[in-house]
mmCIF file of N, CA, C and O in Angstrom:
data_model
loop_
_atom_site.group_PDB
_atom_site.id
_atom_site.type_symbol
_atom_site.label_atom_id
_atom_site.label_comp_id
_atom_site.label_asym_id
_atom_site.label_seq_id
_atom_site.Cartn_x
_atom_site.Cartn_y
_atom_site.Cartn_z
ATOM 1 N N MET Q 1 0.866 -1.167 -0.031
ATOM 2 C CA MET Q 1 -0.018 -0.010 0.040
ATOM 3 C C MET Q 1 0.898 1.268 0.045
ATOM 4 O O MET Q 1 1.927 1.289 0.703
ATOM 5 N N ALA Q 2 0.524 2.201 -0.745
ATOM 6 C CA ALA Q 2 1.288 3.465 -0.865
ATOM 7 C C ALA Q 2 1.121 4.275 0.388
ATOM 8 O O ALA Q 2 0.127 4.277 1.089
ATOM 9 N N MET Q 3 2.299 4.898 0.738
ATOM 10 C CA MET Q 3 2.293 5.764 1.942
ATOM 11 C C MET Q 3 2.344 7.204 1.481
ATOM 12 O O MET Q 3 2.904 7.544 0.478
ATOM 13 N N THR Q 4 1.710 8.042 2.334
ATOM 14 C CA THR Q 4 1.784 9.455 2.030
ATOM 15 C C THR Q 4 3.223 9.988 2.571
ATOM 16 O O THR Q 4 3.865 9.355 3.326
ATOM 17 N N GLU Q 5 3.442 11.174 2.114
ATOM 18 C CA GLU Q 5 4.690 11.823 2.624
ATOM 19 C C GLU Q 5 4.668 11.945 4.089
ATOM 20 O O GLU Q 5 5.737 11.774 4.782
ATOM 21 N N ASP Q 6 3.577 12.393 4.676
ATOM 22 C CA ASP Q 6 3.483 12.445 6.099
ATOM 23 C C ASP Q 6 3.704 11.169 6.872
ATOM 24 O O ASP Q 6 4.338 11.125 7.912
ATOM 25 N N GLU Q 7 3.164 10.058 6.286
ATOM 26 C CA GLU Q 7 3.322 8.759 6.938
ATOM 27 C C GLU Q 7 4.838 8.336 6.853
ATOM 28 O O GLU Q 7 5.376 7.769 7.850
ATOM 29 N N ILE Q 8 5.456 8.646 5.729
ATOM 30 C CA ILE Q 8 6.893 8.335 5.543
ATOM 31 C C ILE Q 8 7.718 9.155 6.541
ATOM 32 O O ILE Q 8 8.651 8.684 7.268
ATOM 33 N N ARG Q 9 7.314 10.460 6.673
ATOM 34 C CA ARG Q 9 8.091 11.321 7.619
ATOM 35 C C ARG Q 9 7.870 10.835 9.039
ATOM 36 O O ARG Q 9 8.862 10.801 9.861
ATOM 37 N N ASP Q 10 6.667 10.479 9.434
ATOM 38 C CA ASP Q 10 6.378 9.945 10.819
ATOM 39 C C ASP Q 10 7.195 8.655 11.067
ATOM 40 O O ASP Q 10 7.766 8.476 12.129
ATOM 41 N N ALA Q 11 7.263 7.710 10.065
ATOM 42 C CA ALA Q 11 7.909 6.478 10.227
ATOM 43 C C ALA Q 11 9.456 6.734 10.363
ATOM 44 O O ALA Q 11 10.099 6.124 11.201
ATOM 45 N N ALA Q 12 9.992 7.674 9.542
ATOM 46 C CA ALA Q 12 11.389 8.002 9.652
ATOM 47 C C ALA Q 12 11.730 8.644 10.929
ATOM 48 O O ALA Q 12 12.729 8.358 11.566
ATOM 49 N N ARG Q 13 10.839 9.560 11.415
ATOM 50 C CA ARG Q 13 11.039 10.178 12.725
ATOM 51 C C ARG Q 13 11.108 9.188 13.866
ATOM 52 O O ARG Q 13 11.969 9.125 14.701
ATOM 53 N N ARG Q 14 10.191 8.188 13.878
ATOM 54 C CA ARG Q 14 10.234 7.085 14.903
ATOM 55 C C ARG Q 14 11.523 6.293 14.772
ATOM 56 O O ARG Q 14 12.090 6.013 15.777
ATOM 57 N N SER Q 15 11.909 5.997 13.537
ATOM 58 C CA SER Q 15 13.160 5.202 13.395
ATOM 59 C C SER Q 15 14.304 5.882 13.925
ATOM 60 O O SER Q 15 15.111 5.361 14.628
ATOM 61 N N PHE Q 16 14.425 7.196 13.577
ATOM 62 C CA PHE Q 16 15.625 7.923 14.108
ATOM 63 C C PHE Q 16 15.562 8.245 15.559
ATOM 64 O O PHE Q 16 16.560 8.224 16.231
ATOM 65 N N ARG Q 17 14.372 8.298 16.114
ATOM 66 C CA ARG Q 17 14.214 8.432 17.558
ATOM 67 C C ARG Q 17 14.770 7.221 18.227
ATOM 68 O O ARG Q 17 15.570 7.255 19.215
ATOM 69 N N VAL Q 18 14.414 6.027 17.760
ATOM 70 C CA VAL Q 18 14.878 4.795 18.361
ATOM 71 C C VAL Q 18 16.366 4.704 18.193
ATOM 72 O O VAL Q 18 17.131 4.307 19.149
ATOM 73 N N TYR Q 19 16.891 5.105 17.052
ATOM 74 C CA TYR Q 19 18.362 5.046 16.783
ATOM 75 C C TYR Q 19 19.048 5.926 17.731
ATOM 76 O O TYR Q 19 20.041 5.556 18.353
ATOM 77 N N THR Q 20 18.581 7.160 17.953
ATOM 78 C CA THR Q 20 19.264 8.065 18.868
ATOM 79 C C THR Q 20 19.189 7.568 20.310
ATOM 80 O O THR Q 20 20.158 7.741 21.086
ATOM 81 N N GLN Q 21 18.089 6.938 20.701
ATOM 82 C CA GLN Q 21 17.967 6.393 22.064
ATOM 83 C C GLN Q 21 19.019 5.291 22.289
ATOM 84 O O GLN Q 21 19.686 5.227 23.288
ATOM 85 N N LYS Q 22 19.095 4.434 21.307
ATOM 86 C CA LYS Q 22 20.148 3.332 21.365
ATOM 87 C C LYS Q 22 21.540 3.896 21.400
ATOM 88 O O LYS Q 22 22.401 3.448 22.176
ATOM 89 N N GLN Q 23 21.844 4.964 20.686
ATOM 90 C CA GLN Q 23 23.152 5.579 20.620
ATOM 91 C C GLN Q 23 23.442 6.218 21.997
ATOM 92 O O GLN Q 23 24.601 6.120 22.480
ATOM 93 N N ARG Q 24 22.464 6.825 22.574
ATOM 94 C CA ARG Q 24 22.607 7.426 23.864
ATOM 95 C C ARG Q 24 22.955 6.406 24.929
ATOM 96 O O ARG Q 24 23.794 6.521 25.774
ATOM 97 N N TRP Q 25 22.205 5.273 24.861
ATOM 98 C CA TRP Q 25 22.459 4.168 25.820
ATOM 99 C C TRP Q 25 23.844 3.638 25.547
ATOM 100 O O TRP Q 25 24.599 3.463 26.594
ATOM 101 N N ALA Q 26 24.224 3.437 24.358
ATOM 102 C CA ALA Q 26 25.543 2.886 24.121
ATOM 103 C C ALA Q 26 26.648 3.841 24.567
ATOM 104 O O ALA Q 26 27.711 3.437 25.073
ATOM 105 N N GLY Q 27 26.407 5.067 24.447
ATOM 106 C CA GLY Q 27 27.383 6.115 24.887
ATOM 107 C C GLY Q 27 27.579 6.083 26.393
ATOM 108 O O GLY Q 27 28.695 6.205 26.951
ATOM 109 N N ARG Q 28 26.469 5.857 27.112
ATOM 110 C CA ARG Q 28 26.567 5.704 28.551
ATOM 111 C C ARG Q 28 27.347 4.432 28.977
ATOM 112 O O ARG Q 28 28.156 4.457 29.846
ATOM 113 N N VAL Q 29 27.078 3.332 28.282
ATOM 114 C CA VAL Q 29 27.744 2.077 28.570
ATOM 115 C C VAL Q 29 29.283 2.330 28.283
ATOM 116 O O VAL Q 29 30.120 1.952 29.085
ATOM 117 N N LEU Q 30 29.615 2.890 27.167
ATOM 118 C CA LEU Q 30 30.991 3.129 26.824
ATOM 119 C C LEU Q 30 31.612 4.140 27.847
ATOM 120 O O LEU Q 30 32.723 3.874 28.274
ATOM 121 N N GLY Q 31 30.935 5.144 28.213
ATOM 122 C CA GLY Q 31 31.440 6.054 29.267
ATOM 123 C C GLY Q 31 31.781 5.348 30.565
ATOM 124 O O GLY Q 31 32.844 5.611 31.135
ATOM 125 N N ASN Q 32 30.909 4.440 31.027
ATOM 126 C CA ASN Q 32 31.175 3.732 32.285
ATOM 127 C C ASN Q 32 32.375 2.786 32.004
ATOM 128 O O ASN Q 32 33.202 2.653 32.985
ATOM 129 N N ALA Q 33 32.485 2.173 30.951
ATOM 130 C CA ALA Q 33 33.545 1.259 30.655
ATOM 131 C C ALA Q 33 34.917 2.021 30.636
ATOM 132 O O ALA Q 33 35.915 1.575 31.233
ATOM 133 N N VAL Q 34 34.903 3.167 29.997
ATOM 134 C CA VAL Q 34 36.130 3.978 29.969
ATOM 135 C C VAL Q 34 36.522 4.483 31.330
ATOM 136 O O VAL Q 34 37.636 4.554 31.757
ATOM 137 N N ALA Q 35 35.492 4.812 32.147
ATOM 138 C CA ALA Q 35 35.732 5.316 33.530
ATOM 139 C C ALA Q 35 36.447 4.145 34.298
ATOM 140 O O ALA Q 35 37.370 4.432 35.044
ATOM 141 N N LEU Q 36 35.985 2.918 34.197
ATOM 142 C CA LEU Q 36 36.619 1.884 34.844
ATOM 143 C C LEU Q 36 38.030 1.609 34.346
ATOM 144 O O LEU Q 36 38.969 1.286 35.136
ATOM 145 N N LEU Q 37 38.252 1.686 32.972
ATOM 146 C CA LEU Q 37 39.560 1.546 32.454
ATOM 147 C C LEU Q 37 40.501 2.654 32.992
ATOM 148 O O LEU Q 37 41.641 2.388 33.238
ATOM 149 N N LYS Q 38 40.007 3.833 33.124
ATOM 150 C CA LYS Q 38 40.810 4.922 33.616
ATOM 151 C C LYS Q 38 41.278 4.635 35.020
ATOM 152 O O LYS Q 38 42.419 4.926 35.409
ATOM 153 N N GLN Q 39 40.400 4.107 35.874
ATOM 154 C CA GLN Q 39 40.776 3.721 37.178
ATOM 155 C C GLN Q 39 41.891 2.612 37.160
ATOM 156 O O GLN Q 39 42.858 2.716 37.894
ATOM 157 N N GLY Q 40 41.708 1.699 36.240
ATOM 158 C CA GLY Q 40 42.689 0.631 36.129
ATOM 159 C C GLY Q 40 44.037 1.197 35.667
ATOM 160 O O GLY Q 40 45.152 0.796 36.094
ATOM 161 N N ALA Q 41 43.982 2.184 34.782
ATOM 162 C CA ALA Q 41 45.175 2.805 34.286
ATOM 163 C C ALA Q 41 45.937 3.567 35.448
ATOM 164 O O ALA Q 41 47.196 3.557 35.546
ATOM 165 N N GLU Q 42 45.154 4.203 36.268
ATOM 166 C CA GLU Q 42 45.752 4.927 37.440
ATOM 167 C C GLU Q 42 46.355 3.976 38.342
ATOM 168 O O GLU Q 42 47.542 4.186 38.795
ATOM 169 N N VAL Q 43 45.822 2.827 38.647
ATOM 170 C CA VAL Q 43 46.424 1.753 39.466
ATOM 171 C C VAL Q 43 47.651 1.268 38.854
ATOM 172 O O VAL Q 43 48.617 1.009 39.555
ATOM 173 N N SER Q 44 47.661 1.110 37.567
ATOM 174 C CA SER Q 44 48.807 0.653 36.793
ATOM 175 C C SER Q 44 49.832 1.663 36.559
ATOM 176 O O SER Q 44 50.818 1.439 35.834
ATOM 177 N N ARG Q 45 49.608 2.898 36.994
ATOM 178 C CA ARG Q 45 50.546 3.997 36.837
ATOM 179 C C ARG Q 45 50.752 4.409 35.440
ATOM 180 O O ARG Q 45 51.877 4.792 35.045
ATOM 181 N N ILE Q 46 49.699 4.247 34.633
ATOM 182 C CA ILE Q 46 49.747 4.769 33.226
ATOM 183 C C ILE Q 46 49.408 6.235 33.257
ATOM 184 O O ILE Q 46 48.416 6.594 33.869
ATOM 185 N N SER Q 47 50.160 7.068 32.706
ATOM 186 C CA SER Q 47 49.957 8.519 32.779
ATOM 187 C C SER Q 47 48.559 8.889 32.145
ATOM 188 O O SER Q 47 48.170 8.181 31.136
ATOM 189 N N PRO Q 48 48.018 9.930 32.616
ATOM 190 C CA PRO Q 48 46.635 10.364 32.012
ATOM 191 C C PRO Q 48 46.853 10.725 30.554
ATOM 192 O O PRO Q 48 45.968 10.392 29.778
ATOM 193 N N GLU Q 49 47.987 11.285 30.191
ATOM 194 C CA GLU Q 49 48.207 11.590 28.763
ATOM 195 C C GLU Q 49 48.289 10.319 27.921
ATOM 196 O O GLU Q 49 47.713 10.289 26.819
ATOM 197 N N ARG Q 50 48.972 9.278 28.441
ATOM 198 C CA ARG Q 50 49.125 8.054 27.677
ATOM 199 C C ARG Q 50 47.712 7.387 27.546
ATOM 200 O O ARG Q 50 47.331 6.833 26.542
ATOM 201 N N PHE Q 51 46.993 7.398 28.684
ATOM 202 C CA PHE Q 51 45.652 6.797 28.718
ATOM 203 C C PHE Q 51 44.779 7.485 27.651
ATOM 204 O O PHE Q 51 44.037 6.827 26.822
ATOM 205 N N ASP Q 52 44.741 8.751 27.676
ATOM 206 C CA ASP Q 52 44.000 9.491 26.673
ATOM 207 C C ASP Q 52 44.369 9.205 25.251
ATOM 208 O O ASP Q 52 43.482 9.062 24.331
ATOM 209 N N ALA Q 53 45.630 9.109 25.022
ATOM 210 C CA ALA Q 53 46.091 8.716 23.624
ATOM 211 C C ALA Q 53 45.608 7.329 23.245
ATOM 212 O O ALA Q 53 45.178 7.109 22.070
ATOM 213 N N ILE Q 54 45.678 6.387 24.137
ATOM 214 C CA ILE Q 54 45.187 5.005 23.887
ATOM 215 C C ILE Q 54 43.754 5.021 23.525
ATOM 216 O O ILE Q 54 43.209 4.487 22.551
ATOM 217 N N VAL Q 55 42.925 5.700 24.354
ATOM 218 C CA VAL Q 55 41.468 5.837 24.144
ATOM 219 C C VAL Q 55 41.160 6.523 22.785
ATOM 220 O O VAL Q 55 40.301 6.048 22.129
ATOM 221 N N ARG Q 56 41.867 7.556 22.518
ATOM 222 C CA ARG Q 56 41.609 8.289 21.242
ATOM 223 C C ARG Q 56 41.968 7.373 20.055
ATOM 224 O O ARG Q 56 41.172 7.442 19.068
ATOM 225 N N GLU Q 57 43.035 6.680 20.105
ATOM 226 C CA GLU Q 57 43.413 5.811 18.997
ATOM 227 C C GLU Q 57 42.353 4.716 18.853
ATOM 228 O O GLU Q 57 41.930 4.411 17.680
ATOM 229 N N GLU Q 58 41.847 4.135 19.869
ATOM 230 C CA GLU Q 58 40.884 3.041 19.814
ATOM 231 C C GLU Q 58 39.595 3.582 19.310
ATOM 232 O O GLU Q 58 38.858 2.930 18.470
ATOM 233 N N MET Q 59 39.206 4.772 19.789
ATOM 234 C CA MET Q 59 37.944 5.354 19.324
ATOM 235 C C MET Q 59 37.968 5.753 17.909
ATOM 236 O O MET Q 59 36.959 5.563 17.155
ATOM 237 N N ALA Q 60 39.154 6.250 17.375
ATOM 238 C CA ALA Q 60 39.249 6.546 15.959
ATOM 239 C C ALA Q 60 39.086 5.298 15.114
ATOM 240 O O ALA Q 60 38.351 5.380 14.079
ATOM 241 N N GLU Q 61 39.637 4.193 15.524
ATOM 242 C CA GLU Q 61 39.515 2.972 14.776
ATOM 243 C C GLU Q 61 37.975 2.451 14.814
ATOM 244 O O GLU Q 61 37.472 2.025 13.795
ATOM 245 N N ALA Q 62 37.405 2.535 16.019
ATOM 246 C CA ALA Q 62 35.989 2.165 16.131
ATOM 247 C C ALA Q 62 35.128 3.046 15.291
ATOM 248 O O ALA Q 62 34.159 2.546 14.605
ATOM 249 N N ARG Q 63 35.356 4.350 15.254
ATOM 250 C CA ARG Q 63 34.553 5.263 14.500
ATOM 251 C C ARG Q 63 34.658 4.999 13.017
ATOM 252 O O ARG Q 63 33.678 4.975 12.236
ATOM 253 N N GLN Q 64 35.881 4.593 12.552
ATOM 254 C CA GLN Q 64 36.026 4.284 11.136
ATOM 255 C C GLN Q 64 35.178 3.011 10.803
ATOM 256 O O GLN Q 64 34.516 2.994 9.703
ATOM 257 N N ARG Q 65 35.212 2.031 11.636
ATOM 258 C CA ARG Q 65 34.399 0.791 11.483
ATOM 259 C C ARG Q 65 32.928 1.151 11.425
ATOM 260 O O ARG Q 65 32.216 0.723 10.565
ATOM 261 N N MET Q 66 32.506 1.928 12.375
ATOM 262 C CA MET Q 66 31.096 2.312 12.453
ATOM 263 C C MET Q 66 30.680 3.135 11.166
ATOM 264 O O MET Q 66 29.560 2.874 10.647
ATOM 265 N N GLU Q 67 31.488 4.001 10.762
ATOM 266 C CA GLU Q 67 31.129 4.798 9.590
ATOM 267 C C GLU Q 67 31.081 3.862 8.304
ATOM 268 O O GLU Q 67 30.208 4.089 7.527
ATOM 269 N N ALA Q 68 32.039 2.972 8.189
ATOM 270 C CA ALA Q 68 31.995 2.067 7.058
ATOM 271 C C ALA Q 68 30.807 1.143 7.117
ATOM 272 O O ALA Q 68 30.095 0.914 6.104
ATOM 273 N N ASP Q 69 30.412 0.672 8.290
ATOM 274 C CA ASP Q 69 29.240 -0.180 8.443
ATOM 275 C C ASP Q 69 28.013 0.614 8.090
ATOM 276 O O ASP Q 69 27.047 0.172 7.397
ATOM 277 N N GLU Q 70 27.942 1.917 8.577
ATOM 278 C CA GLU Q 70 26.744 2.700 8.371
ATOM 279 C C GLU Q 70 26.616 3.063 6.818
ATOM 280 O O GLU Q 70 25.540 3.005 6.329
ATOM 281 N N ALA Q 71 27.693 3.385 6.224
ATOM 282 C CA ALA Q 71 27.741 3.676 4.796
ATOM 283 C C ALA Q 71 27.282 2.498 3.990
ATOM 284 O O ALA Q 71 26.480 2.684 3.002
ATOM 285 N N ALA Q 72 27.628 1.300 4.385
ATOM 286 C CA ALA Q 72 27.197 0.112 3.572
ATOM 287 C C ALA Q 72 25.774 -0.262 3.917
ATOM 288 O O ALA Q 72 25.040 -0.688 3.005
ATOM 289 N N SER Q 73 25.317 -0.096 5.187
ATOM 290 C CA SER Q 73 23.950 -0.450 5.516
ATOM 291 C C SER Q 73 22.896 0.631 5.261
ATOM 292 O O SER Q 73 21.774 0.345 5.010
ATOM 293 N N HIS Q 74 23.356 1.875 5.354
ATOM 294 C CA HIS Q 74 22.355 2.974 5.177
ATOM 295 C C HIS Q 74 22.886 4.053 4.272
ATOM 296 O O HIS Q 74 23.189 5.177 4.654
ATOM 297 N N PRO Q 75 23.041 3.701 2.957
ATOM 298 C CA PRO Q 75 23.631 4.696 2.063
ATOM 299 C C PRO Q 75 22.887 6.042 1.834
ATOM 300 O O PRO Q 75 23.438 7.002 1.447
ATOM 301 N N VAL Q 76 21.540 5.997 2.157
ATOM 302 C CA VAL Q 76 20.756 7.193 1.880
ATOM 303 C C VAL Q 76 20.750 8.138 3.013
ATOM 304 O O VAL Q 76 20.907 9.394 2.849
ATOM 305 N N ALA Q 77 20.835 7.618 4.297
ATOM 306 C CA ALA Q 77 20.739 8.548 5.445
ATOM 307 C C ALA Q 77 21.834 8.146 6.411
ATOM 308 O O ALA Q 77 21.585 7.570 7.453
ATOM 309 N N THR Q 78 23.076 8.567 6.160
ATOM 310 C CA THR Q 78 24.160 8.286 7.121
ATOM 311 C C THR Q 78 24.104 9.270 8.226
ATOM 312 O O THR Q 78 23.939 10.477 7.953
ATOM 313 N N VAL Q 79 24.220 8.841 9.419
ATOM 314 C CA VAL Q 79 24.177 9.709 10.581
ATOM 315 C C VAL Q 79 25.454 10.006 11.110
ATOM 316 O O VAL Q 79 25.840 11.226 11.362
ATOM 317 N N LEU Q 80 26.333 9.041 11.385
ATOM 318 C CA LEU Q 80 27.659 9.244 11.956
ATOM 319 C C LEU Q 80 28.542 10.138 11.127
ATOM 320 O O LEU Q 80 29.168 11.051 11.615
ATOM 321 N N SER Q 81 28.560 9.904 9.825
ATOM 322 C CA SER Q 81 29.457 10.569 8.944
ATOM 323 C C SER Q 81 29.117 12.061 8.903
ATOM 324 O O SER Q 81 30.039 12.940 8.843
ATOM 325 N N GLU Q 82 27.874 12.412 8.934
ATOM 326 C CA GLU Q 82 27.467 13.756 8.884
ATOM 327 C C GLU Q 82 27.741 14.524 10.211
ATOM 328 O O GLU Q 82 27.895 15.700 10.232
ATOM 329 N N ALA Q 83 27.762 13.765 11.257
ATOM 330 C CA ALA Q 83 27.882 14.359 12.633
ATOM 331 C C ALA Q 83 29.398 14.620 12.854
ATOM 332 O O ALA Q 83 29.779 15.393 13.808
ATOM 333 N N SER Q 84 30.283 14.063 12.027
ATOM 334 C CA SER Q 84 31.752 14.287 12.264
ATOM 335 C C SER Q 84 32.192 15.674 12.010
ATOM 336 O O SER Q 84 31.619 16.410 11.287
#
């Protein structure tokens, strides 16, 4: 059955709302994990500068993978690439 433009817009809005909620949740999980790693780094006497460098390197690699996955899966509406 054909959809009206308003129905398409509403469906897209719902989809992106769910997407952003999942991203927000994932960000919180990641933030908690990084906080625990930071505590571990402090106990291991890894300097804050070195810890930051490690986390930035790993996040850059993860972001590249996410952007590649997103471009392959969602070529019409990429979210991560445009937010960069």
